[in-house]
Coordinates of C-alpha atoms and ligand atoms in Angstrom, one line a residue:
M1 CA 148.6 106.1 68.6
R2 CA 145.7 105.3 70.9
G3 CA 145.2 107.0 74.1
I4 CA 146.2 104.0 76.1
D5 CA 149.6 103.9 74.5
A6 CA 150.6 107.4 75.4
Y7 CA 149.2 107.0 78.9
L8 CA 151.4 103.5 79.3
R9 CA 154.7 105.2 77.9
R10 CA 153.9 108.0 80.5
I11 CA 153.4 105.6 83.5
L12 CA 156.6 103.7 82.5
A13 CA 158.7 107.0 82.2
G14 CA 160.1 106.0 79.0
S15 CA 161.5 102.4 79.9
R16 CA 160.9 99.6 77.6
P17 CA 159.8 96.7 79.5
I18 CA 161.2 93.1 78.5
V19 CA 158.3 90.8 78.2
V20 CA 159.1 87.1 78.6
A21 CA 156.6 84.3 77.4
N22 CA 156.5 80.9 76.1
R23 CA 154.7 82.1 72.9
P24 CA 155.7 84.6 70.7
P25 CA 153.0 87.4 70.0
V26 CA 152.8 86.2 66.5
D27 CA 152.2 83.1 64.3
A28 CA 153.2 82.1 60.8
Q29 CA 151.6 80.0 58.1
P30 CA 152.7 79.7 54.4
R31 CA 149.9 80.5 52.1
A32 CA 149.0 79.0 48.9
D33 CA 150.8 81.9 46.8
G34 CA 153.8 80.8 48.8
R35 CA 154.1 83.9 51.0
E36 CA 153.9 84.1 54.7
R37 CA 151.0 85.1 56.5
V38 CA 151.6 86.8 59.8
T39 CA 148.9 87.0 62.4
R40 CA 148.8 87.7 66.0
G41 CA 149.2 84.5 68.1
G42 CA 146.3 83.0 69.9
G43 CA 145.5 82.6 73.5
G44 CA 144.5 85.2 76.1
L45 CA 148.1 85.8 77.2
V46 CA 149.1 87.2 73.7
T47 CA 145.9 89.1 73.3
A48 CA 146.7 90.9 76.7
M49 CA 150.5 91.3 76.4
S50 CA 150.3 92.6 73.1
T51 CA 148.5 95.7 74.0
L52 CA 151.5 96.4 76.6
A53 CA 154.3 95.3 74.1
R54 CA 152.8 97.1 71.0
A55 CA 152.5 100.3 73.3
T56 CA 155.6 100.3 75.0
D57 CA 157.8 99.0 72.2
A58 CA 159.0 96.1 74.5
V59 CA 161.3 93.5 73.5
W60 CA 159.4 90.1 73.6
V61 CA 161.7 87.2 74.5
A62 CA 159.8 84.0 73.8
V63 CA 160.5 80.0 72.4
E64 CA 160.9 79.2 69.1
R65 CA 158.3 76.2 68.6
G66 CA 158.2 75.0 65.1
D67 CA 158.6 75.7 61.6
G68 CA 156.6 79.1 61.4
D69 CA 158.7 80.5 64.3
R70 CA 161.7 79.2 62.8
R71 CA 161.4 81.5 59.5
L72 CA 160.2 84.6 61.6
S73 CA 163.4 84.1 63.7
Q74 CA 165.4 84.0 60.7
R75 CA 164.3 87.7 60.0
A76 CA 166.8 88.8 63.0
G77 CA 168.7 92.1 62.3
P78 CA 172.2 92.3 63.9
D79 CA 170.7 93.4 67.1
G80 CA 169.4 89.6 67.1
L81 CA 165.5 90.6 67.1
A82 CA 163.3 89.9 64.5
S83 CA 161.1 92.9 63.9
V84 CA 157.5 91.1 62.6
T85 CA 154.7 92.9 61.3
T86 CA 151.1 91.7 61.3
E87 CA 148.6 91.2 58.5
D88 CA 146.8 93.8 60.7
G89 CA 149.7 96.0 60.9
E90 CA 150.8 95.6 64.1
T91 CA 154.8 95.3 64.6
F92 CA 156.7 93.3 67.4
R93 CA 160.2 92.9 68.3
V94 CA 161.1 89.4 69.2
A95 CA 164.1 87.7 70.6
Y96 CA 163.5 83.9 69.8
V97 CA 165.1 81.6 71.6
S98 CA 165.5 78.2 70.3
P99 CA 166.0 75.4 72.8
D100 CA 167.2 71.8 71.3
P101 CA 163.9 69.8 70.4
E102 CA 164.4 67.2 72.9
A103 CA 164.7 69.8 75.6
F104 CA 161.9 71.8 74.4
D105 CA 159.9 68.4 74.1
L106 CA 160.5 67.3 78.1
Y107 CA 159.9 71.1 79.0
Y108 CA 156.5 71.6 77.1
N109 CA 154.9 68.1 76.6
H110 CA 156.2 66.5 79.6
I111 CA 156.2 68.9 82.4
A112 CA 154.8 72.2 81.4
N113 CA 151.5 70.8 79.9
P114 CA 150.8 67.3 81.5
L115 CA 151.9 68.0 84.9
L116 CA 151.9 71.7 85.8
W117 CA 148.7 72.4 83.9
F118 CA 147.2 69.4 85.3
V119 CA 148.0 70.2 89.1
Q120 CA 146.7 73.8 88.6
H121 CA 143.5 72.9 87.2
Y122 CA 142.9 69.9 89.4
L123 CA 142.6 67.6 86.6
W124 CA 144.0 64.0 88.0
N125 CA 142.0 61.2 89.1
L126 CA 144.3 61.0 91.9
G127 CA 143.4 57.3 92.5
R128 CA 145.0 56.4 89.3
E129 CA 147.3 59.2 88.1
P130 CA 149.8 60.5 88.0
I131 CA 152.4 57.9 88.3
L132 CA 155.7 59.8 88.9
D133 CA 159.3 58.3 88.4
A134 CA 162.9 59.1 87.6
R135 CA 161.5 60.1 84.1
T136 CA 159.6 63.2 86.1
A137 CA 163.0 64.2 87.5
H138 CA 164.8 63.6 84.4
A139 CA 162.1 65.8 82.5
W140 CA 162.4 68.4 85.0
R141 CA 166.2 68.9 85.1
E142 CA 166.9 68.6 81.5
G143 CA 163.8 69.8 79.9
Y144 CA 162.1 72.6 82.2
V145 CA 164.8 73.9 84.3
R146 CA 167.3 73.8 81.2
V147 CA 164.8 75.6 78.9
N148 CA 164.4 78.1 81.8
E149 CA 168.0 78.9 81.9
Q150 CA 168.2 79.1 78.4
I151 CA 165.7 81.9 78.4
A152 CA 167.2 83.7 81.2
D153 CA 170.3 83.8 79.5
R154 CA 168.4 85.5 76.7
V155 CA 166.6 88.0 79.3
V156 CA 170.0 88.7 80.8
A157 CA 171.7 89.6 77.1
E158 CA 168.7 91.8 76.3
A159 CA 168.6 93.6 79.9
A160 CA 172.2 94.5 79.5
R161 CA 171.3 96.7 76.5
L162 CA 168.6 98.8 78.3
P163 CA 169.0 101.3 80.9
H164 CA 169.4 100.1 84.4
P165 CA 167.3 98.7 86.4
P166 CA 165.7 96.9 83.8
L167 CA 161.6 95.9 84.1
I168 CA 161.1 92.2 83.3
L169 CA 157.4 91.2 82.8
T170 CA 157.5 87.2 82.9
Q171 CA 154.3 85.2 82.1
D172 CA 152.8 81.8 83.3
Y173 CA 153.4 78.8 84.3
Q174 CA 156.1 77.7 81.6
L175 CA 158.5 79.8 83.2
Y176 CA 158.5 79.3 87.0
C177 CA 162.2 79.0 87.6
L178 CA 163.3 81.9 85.5
P179 CA 162.7 84.7 87.7
A180 CA 165.5 83.5 90.3
F181 CA 167.7 82.8 87.8
V182 CA 167.4 86.5 86.4
R183 CA 167.7 88.0 89.7
A184 CA 171.0 86.2 90.6
R185 CA 172.5 87.5 88.0
I186 CA 170.7 91.2 87.8
P187 CA 170.0 91.6 91.6
E188 CA 168.7 95.1 90.9
A189 CA 166.1 93.8 88.3
R190 CA 162.4 95.0 88.4
L191 CA 160.7 91.6 88.1
Q192 CA 156.9 91.0 87.8
H193 CA 155.4 87.7 87.0
F194 CA 151.6 87.0 86.0
I195 CA 150.5 83.6 86.3
H196 CA 147.5 83.2 83.8
I197 CA 145.9 80.0 85.4
P198 CA 144.5 79.2 88.8
W199 CA 146.9 78.5 91.5
P200 CA 145.7 75.3 93.7
T201 CA 145.7 74.8 97.3
P202 CA 148.9 73.7 99.1
Q203 CA 147.7 70.1 99.7
Y204 CA 147.1 69.6 96.0
W205 CA 150.5 71.0 95.3
K206 CA 151.9 68.0 97.1
V207 CA 151.1 65.7 94.7
L208 CA 154.4 67.0 92.9
P209 CA 157.7 66.0 94.2
R210 CA 159.0 68.4 97.0
H211 CA 162.0 69.4 94.9
I212 CA 159.9 70.4 92.0
R213 CA 157.1 71.8 94.1
D214 CA 159.4 73.8 96.1
E215 CA 161.5 75.1 93.1
I216 CA 158.6 76.3 91.5
V217 CA 157.9 78.5 94.5
T218 CA 161.3 79.8 95.1
G219 CA 161.8 80.5 91.4
L220 CA 158.7 82.8 91.6
L221 CA 159.9 84.6 94.7
G222 CA 162.7 85.9 92.7
N223 CA 160.5 88.4 91.6
D224 CA 159.2 91.7 93.2
I225 CA 155.6 90.8 92.5
I226 CA 153.7 88.0 91.7
G227 CA 150.1 88.7 89.9
L228 CA 147.4 86.1 89.6
Q229 CA 144.1 86.4 88.5
T230 CA 141.5 86.3 91.3
S231 CA 142.0 87.0 95.1
L232 CA 141.4 83.3 95.6
D233 CA 144.6 82.4 93.7
A234 CA 146.4 85.0 95.6
R235 CA 145.3 83.4 99.2
N236 CA 146.3 79.8 97.7
F237 CA 149.7 81.2 96.7
L238 CA 150.3 83.0 100.3
L239 CA 148.9 79.6 102.0
T240 CA 151.5 77.5 99.6
C241 CA 154.4 79.7 100.6
E242 CA 153.6 79.3 104.3
E243 CA 152.1 75.8 104.5
N244 CA 154.5 74.0 102.2
L245 CA 157.7 75.9 102.3
G246 CA 157.4 77.5 106.0
L247 CA 158.0 80.9 104.9
S248 CA 156.9 84.0 106.5
V249 CA 153.8 85.5 105.4
D250 CA 151.7 88.9 106.0
H251 CA 148.4 88.2 104.6
R252 CA 147.0 91.6 105.5
Q253 CA 149.7 93.0 103.4
S254 CA 149.5 90.0 101.0
T255 CA 153.4 89.8 101.2
V256 CA 155.7 87.1 101.4
F257 CA 159.2 87.4 102.8
F258 CA 162.1 85.4 101.3
D259 CA 165.6 85.9 101.2
G260 CA 165.6 89.3 103.0
R261 CA 162.9 90.7 100.3
P262 CA 159.3 91.3 100.5
V263 CA 157.4 90.0 97.6
W264 CA 154.0 91.3 96.8
V265 CA 151.6 89.2 95.7
R266 CA 148.4 90.6 94.1
S267 CA 145.1 89.8 91.8
Y268 CA 144.9 91.2 88.6
P269 CA 141.7 90.0 86.9
I270 CA 142.9 89.9 83.1
S271 CA 140.3 91.1 80.5
I272 CA 139.7 92.2 76.8
D273 CA 140.8 95.2 74.6
V274 CA 137.1 96.2 74.1
P275 CA 137.7 98.9 71.6
A276 CA 139.8 96.6 69.4
L277 CA 137.2 93.9 69.5
E278 CA 134.2 96.4 68.9
A279 CA 135.9 97.3 66.1
L280 CA 136.6 93.5 65.0
R281 CA 132.8 93.2 65.1
E282 CA 132.2 95.6 62.2
H283 CA 134.6 93.7 60.0
E284 CA 133.3 92.6 56.6
D285 CA 134.6 89.1 57.0
V286 CA 132.7 89.0 60.6
R287 CA 129.4 90.5 58.8
R288 CA 130.1 87.7 55.9
H289 CA 129.8 85.0 58.7
E290 CA 127.1 86.3 60.3
E291 CA 125.0 86.4 57.2
A292 CA 126.0 82.7 56.6
I293 CA 125.0 82.0 60.5
A294 CA 121.7 83.7 60.0
A295 CA 121.0 81.0 56.9
W296 CA 121.3 77.9 59.1
R297 CA 120.5 79.0 62.6
P298 CA 117.2 77.7 64.0
E299 CA 115.2 80.0 66.7
F300 CA 118.0 79.0 69.8
L301 CA 121.6 79.3 69.5
I302 CA 123.6 77.9 72.4
L303 CA 127.4 78.4 71.9
R304 CA 130.6 77.4 73.2
V305 CA 134.4 78.8 71.8
D306 CA 137.1 76.9 73.2
R307 CA 140.7 75.2 73.0
T308 CA 140.2 71.4 73.1
D309 CA 141.5 71.3 76.6
L310 CA 140.6 69.0 79.2
S311 CA 140.0 71.9 81.8
K312 CA 137.3 73.5 79.7
N313 CA 134.9 70.3 80.2
I314 CA 133.5 70.1 76.7
V315 CA 132.4 66.5 76.8
R316 CA 130.1 67.3 80.2
G317 CA 128.9 70.3 78.2
F318 CA 127.5 67.9 75.3
L319 CA 126.0 65.4 77.9
A320 CA 124.2 68.4 79.7
Y321 CA 122.9 69.4 76.3
E322 CA 121.5 65.7 75.8
R323 CA 119.8 65.8 79.1
L324 CA 118.2 69.2 78.0
L325 CA 117.1 67.7 74.8
E326 CA 115.6 64.6 77.0
S327 CA 113.7 66.8 79.4
H328 CA 112.6 69.5 77.0
P329 CA 111.6 67.5 73.9
D330 CA 109.6 70.7 72.6
L331 CA 113.2 72.0 72.2
R332 CA 114.2 69.3 69.4
G333 CA 114.4 70.9 66.0
R334 CA 114.4 74.5 67.5
V335 CA 118.1 74.5 69.2
I336 CA 121.6 74.1 67.9
F337 CA 124.6 73.6 69.9
W338 CA 127.6 75.1 68.2
A339 CA 130.8 74.1 69.7
L340 CA 133.5 76.2 67.6
L341 CA 136.7 74.6 69.1
Q342 CA 140.4 75.2 68.3
R343 CA 142.6 72.0 68.4
S344 CA 144.9 72.5 71.2
R345 CA 148.7 70.6 72.4
Q346 CA 147.9 67.4 70.3
D347 CA 151.7 66.3 71.2
V348 CA 150.5 65.5 74.7
D349 CA 148.3 61.8 74.6
A350 CA 145.6 63.1 77.1
Y351 CA 145.0 66.0 74.7
R352 CA 144.7 63.9 71.8
S353 CA 142.4 61.3 73.4
Y354 CA 140.3 64.3 74.8
L355 CA 140.0 65.6 71.1
G356 CA 138.5 62.1 70.1
A357 CA 136.2 61.7 73.3
I358 CA 134.8 65.0 72.3
V359 CA 134.5 64.1 68.4
R360 CA 132.4 60.8 69.6
A361 CA 130.1 62.2 72.2
A362 CA 128.9 64.8 69.7
A363 CA 128.4 62.1 67.1
A364 CA 126.3 59.8 69.3
I365 CA 124.2 62.6 70.6
N366 CA 123.4 63.7 66.6
R367 CA 122.9 60.2 65.8
R368 CA 120.5 59.8 68.9
F369 CA 118.4 63.0 68.2
Q370 CA 118.8 64.0 64.8
T371 CA 115.7 64.2 62.4
G372 CA 115.4 65.4 58.9
S373 CA 118.0 68.3 58.1
W374 CA 118.2 69.0 61.8
M375 CA 121.3 68.1 63.6
P376 CA 121.5 68.9 67.2
I377 CA 125.3 69.7 67.6
R378 CA 127.1 71.4 65.2
L379 CA 131.1 70.6 65.9
E380 CA 133.5 72.6 64.0
V381 CA 137.1 72.4 65.0
E382 CA 138.9 75.4 63.4
E383 CA 140.9 78.6 64.4
N384 CA 139.2 81.5 63.2
M385 CA 138.7 84.6 65.0
H386 CA 136.3 86.1 62.9
K387 CA 134.2 83.2 62.8
A388 CA 134.1 83.3 66.6
V389 CA 133.1 86.9 66.9
A390 CA 130.4 86.7 64.4
A391 CA 129.2 83.5 66.4
Y392 CA 129.5 85.8 69.8
K393 CA 126.9 88.3 67.9
C394 CA 124.6 85.6 67.5
F395 CA 124.3 83.2 70.5
D396 CA 121.1 82.9 72.9
A397 CA 123.2 81.0 75.5
L398 CA 127.0 80.9 75.8
L399 CA 128.1 78.1 77.7
V400 CA 131.3 78.5 79.6
N401 CA 131.6 75.3 82.0
P402 CA 135.1 75.1 82.8
I403 CA 136.3 72.4 85.6
Y404 CA 138.5 75.3 86.6
D405 CA 139.9 78.4 84.7
G406 CA 142.4 81.0 85.4
M407 CA 140.0 83.6 83.9
N408 CA 138.1 82.6 80.9
L409 CA 138.3 85.5 78.2
V410 CA 135.4 83.7 75.6
A411 CA 132.9 85.2 78.7
K412 CA 134.0 88.4 78.5
E413 CA 134.2 88.6 74.6
G414 CA 131.0 87.0 74.1
A415 CA 129.3 89.5 76.6
V416 CA 130.9 92.6 74.5
C417 CA 129.9 91.2 71.1
N418 CA 126.4 89.6 71.6
T419 CA 123.6 91.3 70.3
R420 CA 120.8 89.3 71.0
D421 CA 120.5 89.7 74.9
G422 CA 122.5 86.2 75.3
I423 CA 122.5 84.6 78.4
L424 CA 126.0 83.5 80.0
V425 CA 125.8 80.0 81.7
L426 CA 129.1 80.1 83.6
S427 CA 131.1 77.4 85.9
E428 CA 131.6 78.8 89.4
N429 CA 135.0 77.6 88.9
A430 CA 136.0 80.2 86.3
G431 CA 138.2 82.9 87.1
C432 CA 135.6 85.5 85.7
H433 CA 133.2 84.4 87.8
E434 CA 134.4 86.5 90.8
E435 CA 133.6 89.7 88.4
L436 CA 130.6 88.3 86.1
G437 CA 128.7 85.7 88.1
R438 CA 126.1 88.1 89.6
F439 CA 124.7 88.4 85.8
A440 CA 125.4 84.8 84.9
L441 CA 123.4 81.6 85.7
T442 CA 126.0 79.8 88.0
I443 CA 126.7 76.1 87.3
N444 CA 128.7 73.6 89.1
P445 CA 130.6 72.4 86.0
F446 CA 130.4 68.6 87.1
D447 CA 126.6 68.5 87.6
I448 CA 125.2 68.0 83.9
D449 CA 121.5 68.1 85.4
Q450 CA 122.0 71.5 86.7
T451 CA 123.8 72.7 83.8
A452 CA 121.2 71.6 81.2
E453 CA 118.5 73.1 83.5
A454 CA 120.5 76.5 83.5
L455 CA 120.6 76.3 79.7
Y456 CA 116.9 76.0 79.7
F457 CA 116.3 79.1 81.7
A458 CA 119.0 80.8 79.4
L459 CA 116.8 80.0 76.4
T460 CA 113.4 80.8 78.2
L461 CA 114.2 83.9 80.7
P462 CA 111.8 86.5 80.1
A463 CA 113.1 89.4 77.3
R464 CA 113.3 92.0 80.2
E465 CA 115.4 90.2 82.5
R466 CA 117.7 88.9 79.5
A467 CA 118.3 92.5 78.8
T468 CA 119.3 93.7 82.1
R469 CA 121.5 90.6 82.5
A470 CA 123.3 91.4 79.1
R471 CA 123.5 95.1 79.8
E472 CA 125.2 94.5 83.4
L473 CA 127.7 92.0 81.9
R474 CA 128.4 94.4 79.2
A475 CA 129.0 97.3 81.7
V476 CA 131.2 95.1 84.1
V477 CA 133.4 94.0 81.0
H478 CA 133.8 97.8 79.6
Q479 CA 134.7 99.3 83.0
A480 CA 137.5 96.7 83.8
D481 CA 138.9 96.0 80.3
I482 CA 142.6 95.3 79.4
T483 CA 143.5 98.8 80.0
R484 CA 142.8 98.4 83.8
W485 CA 144.6 95.2 83.9
I486 CA 147.8 96.6 82.5
V487 CA 147.5 100.3 84.3
N488 CA 147.1 98.3 87.7
Q489 CA 150.1 96.2 87.5
L490 CA 152.2 99.2 86.0
Q491 CA 150.9 101.5 89.1
D492 CA 152.0 98.8 91.3
I493 CA 155.5 98.7 89.6
R494 CA 155.8 102.4 89.8
E495 CA 155.1 102.4 93.6
L496 CA 157.6 99.6 94.0
L497 CA 160.0 101.6 91.8
A498 CA 159.4 104.7 94.1
E499 CA 160.4 102.9 97.3
Ligands
F6P1 O1 146.9 81.2 79.7 C1 147.1 79.7 79.3 C2 147.8 79.6 78.1 O2 148.5 78.6 78.5 C3 149.0 80.8 77.6 O3 150.3 80.3 78.3 C4 149.2 80.2 76.5 O4 149.9 80.8 75.7 C5 147.6 79.8 76.0 O5 147.1 79.3 77.3 C6 147.8 79.0 74.9 O6 148.5 77.3 75.0 P1 149.8 77.1 74.1 O7 150.6 78.3 74.1 O8 150.3 75.9 75.0 O9 149.0 76.9 73.0

């Protein structure tokens, strides 16, 4: 058992939390030999919560999303829990919830991703979209609310088996209604919800119909504590309660009063498991990828690692690189921009067409500048953590230019793994800018000229300045790693329990 595991158990005084998230902690894919390949699920949420779930033997309540999940859920024992061990030896106890496919589609592909994700990342061109109608209300009621109720039923059933009061840790924007449903049935429950994505201003929430935006906030106010990534998100949440719902808010104590209860609103910047990543850095498969990279890389390597999500701003990143090649022709043939991307949410139209736009933009730039064997952009769409870690080790500039982002763990992973004093080019709208901005080159993600110049500086800064910035970035992430994120939340919960 790692030291952190023992510490977390001590803080929780033996009580086992229930973690609730849309995504399960594990993924399963069939292998060529017919056996199942079970790995830890992707995304920052799973990375972060799995440390806590593993250490505290928590039950993880999640939605069954496809064939792989279905096969794993069939492993459930008489207690209804599937005990699943990944190929790296981590074991999770998962309670799968299986909504009917139509309700799941409305919940995930009509409300959570194209609507809530878009509101919370300011992704709309408001002159044209969204166009809301009766179908929105239908998808909300029959999809989002229904699936939240169904998950709440399962949480209540799991809670009934635990010593009271249960501690329930709910995650992210797919489950906003759930806390109030659980609170109504277990008034003494301790409920904490962490929101992994940005919380926009009260005005922008007004794009959504009133009944939806108010149910989101009152659903969340079923919690005792609401955790957000940054102080700006926490401020926006308090303002939303005050301005959109007329609730009473104490800004100095960062507390909202609702239904006769105080609800704490706190910021906990999420982070990464540094020791685990450092161990992965030495993995033999990572080393193999590193050798392969050394064989093709030119003098300078610019890297990005992202899901193919509109919020990540991948196309503008390519346009900025095109400007760089235009304004600094001496770099042609000496640099490659490597975009290592993971396919995301391809059942949603906007995501599918965005992937097409990414491929077209890269191809156009390659056609324009390609000479001999030099291809300016290397675009790979693949989910491969070992390759990503090898790439992190080798970059000279890491481009993290999201339109808006809750935190962005790529920036933190890159800082910890890199071995070349690589420079982080960072959007001022990424949540991690609050912590890392001082040691990065800050950009406005919409300004491709500024981004191009920042990339140029990143590649040409004097060695000593590169080394200082890289060292400071690493130090910030080491100091505020995932342990800090979890411990800060649990300490607040303990304080609450003591009241
Ligand atoms: O943190 C944002 C988030 O949407 C998580 O909720 C999710 O697990 C991850 O990104 C990946 O998204 P998805 O589960 O939709 O692939």
